[in-house]
Short mmCIF file of C-alpha atoms in Angstrom, two decimals:
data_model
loop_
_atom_site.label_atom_id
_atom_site.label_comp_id
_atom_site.label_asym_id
_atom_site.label_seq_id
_atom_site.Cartn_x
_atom_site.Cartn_y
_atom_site.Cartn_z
CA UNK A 177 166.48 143.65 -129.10
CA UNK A 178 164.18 144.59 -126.26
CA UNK A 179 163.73 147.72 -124.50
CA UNK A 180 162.04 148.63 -121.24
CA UNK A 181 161.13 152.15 -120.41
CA UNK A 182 161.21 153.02 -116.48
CA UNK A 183 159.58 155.98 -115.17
CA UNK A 184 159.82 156.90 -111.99
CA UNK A 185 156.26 158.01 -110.72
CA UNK A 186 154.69 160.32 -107.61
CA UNK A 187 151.64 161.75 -108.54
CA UNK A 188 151.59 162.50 -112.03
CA UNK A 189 148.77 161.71 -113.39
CA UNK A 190 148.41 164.97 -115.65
CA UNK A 191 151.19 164.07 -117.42
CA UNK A 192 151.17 160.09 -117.48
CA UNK A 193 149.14 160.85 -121.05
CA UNK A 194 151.69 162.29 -122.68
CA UNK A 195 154.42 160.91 -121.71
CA UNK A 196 153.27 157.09 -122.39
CA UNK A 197 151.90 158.37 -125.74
CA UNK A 198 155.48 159.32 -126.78
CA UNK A 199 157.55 155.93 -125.58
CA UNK A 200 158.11 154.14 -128.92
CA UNK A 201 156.24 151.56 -130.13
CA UNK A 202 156.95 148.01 -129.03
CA UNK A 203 159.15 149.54 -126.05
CA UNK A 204 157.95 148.96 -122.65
CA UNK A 205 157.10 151.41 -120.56
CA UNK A 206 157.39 150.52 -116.79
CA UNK A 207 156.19 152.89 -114.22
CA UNK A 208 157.29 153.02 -110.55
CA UNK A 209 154.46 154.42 -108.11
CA UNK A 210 156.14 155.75 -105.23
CA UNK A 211 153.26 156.65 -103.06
CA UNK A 212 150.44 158.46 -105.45
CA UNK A 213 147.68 159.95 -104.37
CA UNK A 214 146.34 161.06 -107.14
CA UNK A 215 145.80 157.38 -109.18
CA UNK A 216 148.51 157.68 -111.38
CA UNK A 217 148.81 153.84 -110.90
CA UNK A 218 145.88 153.22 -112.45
CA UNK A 219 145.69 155.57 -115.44
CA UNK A 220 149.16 154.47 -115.98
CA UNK A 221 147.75 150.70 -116.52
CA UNK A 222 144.82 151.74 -118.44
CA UNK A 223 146.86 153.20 -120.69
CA UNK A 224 149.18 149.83 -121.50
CA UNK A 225 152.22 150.76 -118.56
CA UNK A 226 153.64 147.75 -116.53
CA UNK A 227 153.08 149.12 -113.13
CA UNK A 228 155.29 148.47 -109.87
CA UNK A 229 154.72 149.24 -106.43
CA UNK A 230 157.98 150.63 -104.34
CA UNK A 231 156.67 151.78 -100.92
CA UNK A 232 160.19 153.08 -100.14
CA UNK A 233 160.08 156.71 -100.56
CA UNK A 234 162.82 158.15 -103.11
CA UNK A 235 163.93 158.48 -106.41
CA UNK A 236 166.67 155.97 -106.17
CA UNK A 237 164.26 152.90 -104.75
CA UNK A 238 162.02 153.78 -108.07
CA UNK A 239 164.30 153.58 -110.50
CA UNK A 240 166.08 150.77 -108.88
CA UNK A 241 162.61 149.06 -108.58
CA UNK A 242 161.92 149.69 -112.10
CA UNK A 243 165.74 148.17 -112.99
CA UNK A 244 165.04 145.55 -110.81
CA UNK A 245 161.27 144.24 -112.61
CA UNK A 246 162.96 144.55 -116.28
CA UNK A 247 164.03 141.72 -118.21
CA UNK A 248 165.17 143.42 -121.72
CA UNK A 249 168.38 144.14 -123.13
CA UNK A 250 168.41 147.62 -122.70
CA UNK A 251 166.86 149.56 -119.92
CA UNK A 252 166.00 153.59 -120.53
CA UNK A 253 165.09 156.11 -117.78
CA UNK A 254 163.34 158.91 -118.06
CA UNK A 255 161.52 161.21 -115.73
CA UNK A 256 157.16 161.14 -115.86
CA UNK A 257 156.51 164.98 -115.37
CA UNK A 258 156.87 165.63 -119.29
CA UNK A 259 159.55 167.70 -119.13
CA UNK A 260 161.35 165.46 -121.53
CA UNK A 261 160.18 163.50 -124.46
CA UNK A 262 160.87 159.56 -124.24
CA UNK A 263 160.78 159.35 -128.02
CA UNK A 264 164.15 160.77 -128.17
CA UNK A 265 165.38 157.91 -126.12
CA UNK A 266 165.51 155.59 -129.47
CA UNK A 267 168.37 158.02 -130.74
CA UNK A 268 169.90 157.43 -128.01
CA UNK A 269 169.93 153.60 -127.78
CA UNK A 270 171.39 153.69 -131.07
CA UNK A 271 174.46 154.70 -129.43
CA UNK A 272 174.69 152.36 -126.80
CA UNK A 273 173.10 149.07 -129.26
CA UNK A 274 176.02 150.33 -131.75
CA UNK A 275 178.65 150.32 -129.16
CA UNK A 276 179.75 153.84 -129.29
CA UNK A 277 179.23 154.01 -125.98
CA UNK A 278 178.01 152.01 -122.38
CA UNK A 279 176.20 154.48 -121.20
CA UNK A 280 174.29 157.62 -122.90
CA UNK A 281 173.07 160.64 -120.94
CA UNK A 282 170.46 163.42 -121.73
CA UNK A 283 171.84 166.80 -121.59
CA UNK A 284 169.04 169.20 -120.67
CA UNK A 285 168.45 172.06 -122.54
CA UNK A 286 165.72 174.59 -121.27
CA UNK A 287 163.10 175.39 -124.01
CA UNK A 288 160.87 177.42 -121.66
CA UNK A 289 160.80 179.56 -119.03
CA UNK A 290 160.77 177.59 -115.87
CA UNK A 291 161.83 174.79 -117.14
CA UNK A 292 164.69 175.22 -115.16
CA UNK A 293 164.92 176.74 -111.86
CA UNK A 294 168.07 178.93 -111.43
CA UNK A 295 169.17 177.52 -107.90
CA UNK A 296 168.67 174.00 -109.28
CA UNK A 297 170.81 175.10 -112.75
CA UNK A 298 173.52 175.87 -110.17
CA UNK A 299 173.50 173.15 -108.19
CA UNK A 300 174.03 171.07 -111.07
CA UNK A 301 176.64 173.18 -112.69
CA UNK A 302 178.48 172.58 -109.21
CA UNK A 303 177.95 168.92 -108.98
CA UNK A 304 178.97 168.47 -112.57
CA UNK A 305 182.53 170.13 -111.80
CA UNK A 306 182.70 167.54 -108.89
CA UNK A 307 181.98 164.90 -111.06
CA UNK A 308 184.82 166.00 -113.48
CA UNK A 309 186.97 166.56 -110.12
CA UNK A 310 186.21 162.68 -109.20
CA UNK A 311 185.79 161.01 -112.30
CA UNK A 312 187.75 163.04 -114.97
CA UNK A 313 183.90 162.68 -117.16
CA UNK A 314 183.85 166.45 -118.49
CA UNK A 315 179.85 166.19 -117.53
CA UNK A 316 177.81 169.27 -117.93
CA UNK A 317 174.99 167.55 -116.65
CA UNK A 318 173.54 164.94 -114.40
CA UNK A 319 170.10 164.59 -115.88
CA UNK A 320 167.56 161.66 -115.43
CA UNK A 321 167.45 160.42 -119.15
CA UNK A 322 169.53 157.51 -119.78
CA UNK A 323 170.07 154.56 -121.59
CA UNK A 324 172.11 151.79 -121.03
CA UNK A 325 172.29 147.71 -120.77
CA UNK A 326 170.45 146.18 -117.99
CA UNK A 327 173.14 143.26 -116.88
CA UNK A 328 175.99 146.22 -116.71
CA UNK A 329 173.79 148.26 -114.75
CA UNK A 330 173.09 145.86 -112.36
CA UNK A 331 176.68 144.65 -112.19
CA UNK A 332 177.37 148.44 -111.14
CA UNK A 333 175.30 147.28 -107.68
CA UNK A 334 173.87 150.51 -106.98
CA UNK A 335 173.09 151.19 -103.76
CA UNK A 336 171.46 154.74 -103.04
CA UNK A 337 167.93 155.13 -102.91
CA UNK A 338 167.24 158.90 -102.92
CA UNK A 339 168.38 161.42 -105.42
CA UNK A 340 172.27 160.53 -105.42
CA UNK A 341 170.91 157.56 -107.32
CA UNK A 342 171.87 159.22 -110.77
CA UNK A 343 175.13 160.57 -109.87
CA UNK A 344 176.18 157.03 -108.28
CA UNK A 345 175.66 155.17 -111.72
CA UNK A 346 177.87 157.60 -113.58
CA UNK A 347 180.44 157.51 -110.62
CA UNK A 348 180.62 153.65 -110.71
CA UNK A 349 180.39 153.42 -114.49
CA UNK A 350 183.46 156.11 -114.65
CA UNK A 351 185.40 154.05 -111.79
CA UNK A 352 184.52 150.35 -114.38
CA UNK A 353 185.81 152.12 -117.48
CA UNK A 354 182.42 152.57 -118.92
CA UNK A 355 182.66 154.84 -122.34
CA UNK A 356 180.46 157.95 -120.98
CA UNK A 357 178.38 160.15 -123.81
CA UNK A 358 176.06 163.10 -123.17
CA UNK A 359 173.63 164.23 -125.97
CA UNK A 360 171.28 167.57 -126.15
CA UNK A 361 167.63 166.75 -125.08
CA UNK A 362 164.74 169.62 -125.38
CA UNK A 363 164.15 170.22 -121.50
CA UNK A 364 160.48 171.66 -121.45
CA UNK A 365 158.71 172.95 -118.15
CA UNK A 366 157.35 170.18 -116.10
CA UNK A 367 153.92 169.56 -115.36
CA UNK A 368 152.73 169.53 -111.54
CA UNK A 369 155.24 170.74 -109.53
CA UNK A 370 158.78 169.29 -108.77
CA UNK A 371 159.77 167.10 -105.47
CA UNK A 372 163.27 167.69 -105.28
CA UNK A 373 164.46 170.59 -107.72
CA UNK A 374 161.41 172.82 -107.06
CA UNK A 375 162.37 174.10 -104.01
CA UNK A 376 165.87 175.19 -102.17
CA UNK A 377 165.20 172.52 -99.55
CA UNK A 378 164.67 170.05 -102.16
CA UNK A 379 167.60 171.25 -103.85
CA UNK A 380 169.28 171.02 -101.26
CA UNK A 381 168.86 167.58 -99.73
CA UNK A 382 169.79 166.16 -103.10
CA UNK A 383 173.23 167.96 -103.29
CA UNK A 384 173.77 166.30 -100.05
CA UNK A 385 172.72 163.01 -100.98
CA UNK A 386 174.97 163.34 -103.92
CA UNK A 387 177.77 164.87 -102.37
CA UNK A 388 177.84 161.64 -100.02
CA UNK A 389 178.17 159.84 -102.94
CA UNK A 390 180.62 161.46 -104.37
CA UNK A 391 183.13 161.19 -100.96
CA UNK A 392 182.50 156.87 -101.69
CA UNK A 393 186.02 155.40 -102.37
CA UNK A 394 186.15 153.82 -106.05
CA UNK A 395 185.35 149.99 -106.17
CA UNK A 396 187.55 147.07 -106.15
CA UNK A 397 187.29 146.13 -109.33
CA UNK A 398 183.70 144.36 -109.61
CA UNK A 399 182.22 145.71 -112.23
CA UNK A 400 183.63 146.14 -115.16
CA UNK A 401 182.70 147.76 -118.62
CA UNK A 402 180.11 146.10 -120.64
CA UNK A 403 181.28 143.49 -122.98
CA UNK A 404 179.85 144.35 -126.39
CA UNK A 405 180.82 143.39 -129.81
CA UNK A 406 181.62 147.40 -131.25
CA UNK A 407 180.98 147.60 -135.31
CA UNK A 408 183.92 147.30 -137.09
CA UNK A 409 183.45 151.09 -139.03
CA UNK A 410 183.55 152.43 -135.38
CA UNK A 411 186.22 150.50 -133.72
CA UNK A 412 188.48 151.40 -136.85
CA UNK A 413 187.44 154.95 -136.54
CA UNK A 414 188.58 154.99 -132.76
CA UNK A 415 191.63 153.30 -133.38
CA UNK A 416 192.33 155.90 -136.16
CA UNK A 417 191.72 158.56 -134.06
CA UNK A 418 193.77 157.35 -131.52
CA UNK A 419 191.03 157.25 -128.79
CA UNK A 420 191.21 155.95 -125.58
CA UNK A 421 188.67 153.15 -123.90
CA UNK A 422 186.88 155.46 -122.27
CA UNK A 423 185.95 158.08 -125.00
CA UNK A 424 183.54 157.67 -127.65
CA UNK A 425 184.31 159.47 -131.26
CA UNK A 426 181.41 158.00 -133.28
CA UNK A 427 178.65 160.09 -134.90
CA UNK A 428 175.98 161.48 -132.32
CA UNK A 429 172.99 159.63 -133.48
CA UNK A 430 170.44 162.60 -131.22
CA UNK A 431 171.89 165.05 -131.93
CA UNK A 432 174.77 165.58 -134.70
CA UNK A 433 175.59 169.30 -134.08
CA UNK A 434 176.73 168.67 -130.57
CA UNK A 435 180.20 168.02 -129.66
CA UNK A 436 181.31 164.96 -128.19
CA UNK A 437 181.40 165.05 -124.31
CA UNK A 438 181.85 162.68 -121.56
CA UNK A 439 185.68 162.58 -122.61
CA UNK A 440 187.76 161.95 -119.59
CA UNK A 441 189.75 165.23 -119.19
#
């Protein structure tokens, strides 16, 4: 089973240490520069990262470029300002390489003061009730960490290259059928300062961008949930439970004190 890391990258260079210390071992990590100034391209190599170039300005066209250069089974995101650990991305592949679920998202969870600005906590809350409103996911948040398999993420044919990005791969997944999860993840406050989230503009511009996503009408039918052989302990316990495709009722494997979320309502 192999893994590739991709973390979207412009200028972080104070943090590149300790976030590439903390991918686990034999995973690769795969950094997107999107423009540094400040040689994070280069300490990220010297320090073992597969580094790719995307000139395109945007969150989207880095993760998309770092989806685009792997070639593993499973592909992981995670942002490169250290506010979140990428070791606690192995619990959640468990979830996804078990077949629990298609696709496994980090639900933040402030440690810190300013870890998380207020007007970008509301701005998710917001978005989150959207996504419910389009999707029927009962999301509480739309957070960068994620885990899922490459060839289903690239049947999804994502097409936004700025910060609707996220949002758009949940959308689509919801619209294919995909069997949603969230799962707690120790947000800590970031190091540098933020692009998007850090300021109201910033905030701002995203909400758009993911607002236009959210008015896209759901797909024909092209993609389609991942095809994945489920264990037989879990697919007994779903059928016991009377659970539809779409919701997962297996053990959390991050964290096992949080409920179950990502249930269609």
């Amino acid at each position: 089973m192999s893994v590739d890391v991709v973390l979207p990258c412009l200028d972080e260079a104070e943090a590149l240490p300790w976030v590439l210390e903390r991918v686990p071992g034999r995973w690769r990590a795969i950094v997107v520069d999107n423009g540094s100034t400040d040689g994070s391209a280069a300490l990220a190599r010297r320090l073992g990262a597969t580094v790719v170039h995307e000139p395109r300005r945007g969150f989207g066209a880095a993760c998309h470029a770092g989806l685009l250069a792997s070639d593993a089974d499973f592909v992981c995101f995670c942002d490169c300002d250290a506010s979140l650990d990428p070791g606690l991305l192995a619990g959640m592949l468990d979830i996804v390489a078990d077949g629990a679920a298609d696709l496994v998202l980090g639900r933040r969870r402030p440690t810190g003061r300013g870890a998380w600005p207020p007007h970008a906590r509301a701005g998710n809350a917001a978005l989150s009730r959207l996504v419910r409103r389009r999707t029927g996911l009962r999301l509480h948040d739309l957070g960068p960490m994620r885990v899922a398999r490459r060839e289903a993420l690239l049947s999804l044919d994502l097409t936004d290259r700025r910060s609707g990005y996220p949002l758009q791969m949940v959308v689509r997944a919801a619209d294919a059928g995909w069997r949603v999860r969230e799962v707690d993840v120790p947000y800590r406050p970031r190091t540098g300062r933020s692009k998007v989230t850090g300021t109201w503009r910033g905030t701002w511009q995203a909400v758009r961008d993911m607002r236009r996503v959210l008015d896209e009408s759901a797909p024909r039918g092209e993609a389609t949930a991942p095809d994945v052989a489920v264990p037989a302990g879990v697919r007994a316990a779903q059928v016991a439970g009377g659970a539809e495709p779409t919701v997962a009722k297996a053990e959390q494997a991050v964290n096992h004190a949080a409920p179950v979320v990502g249930e269609r309502a």
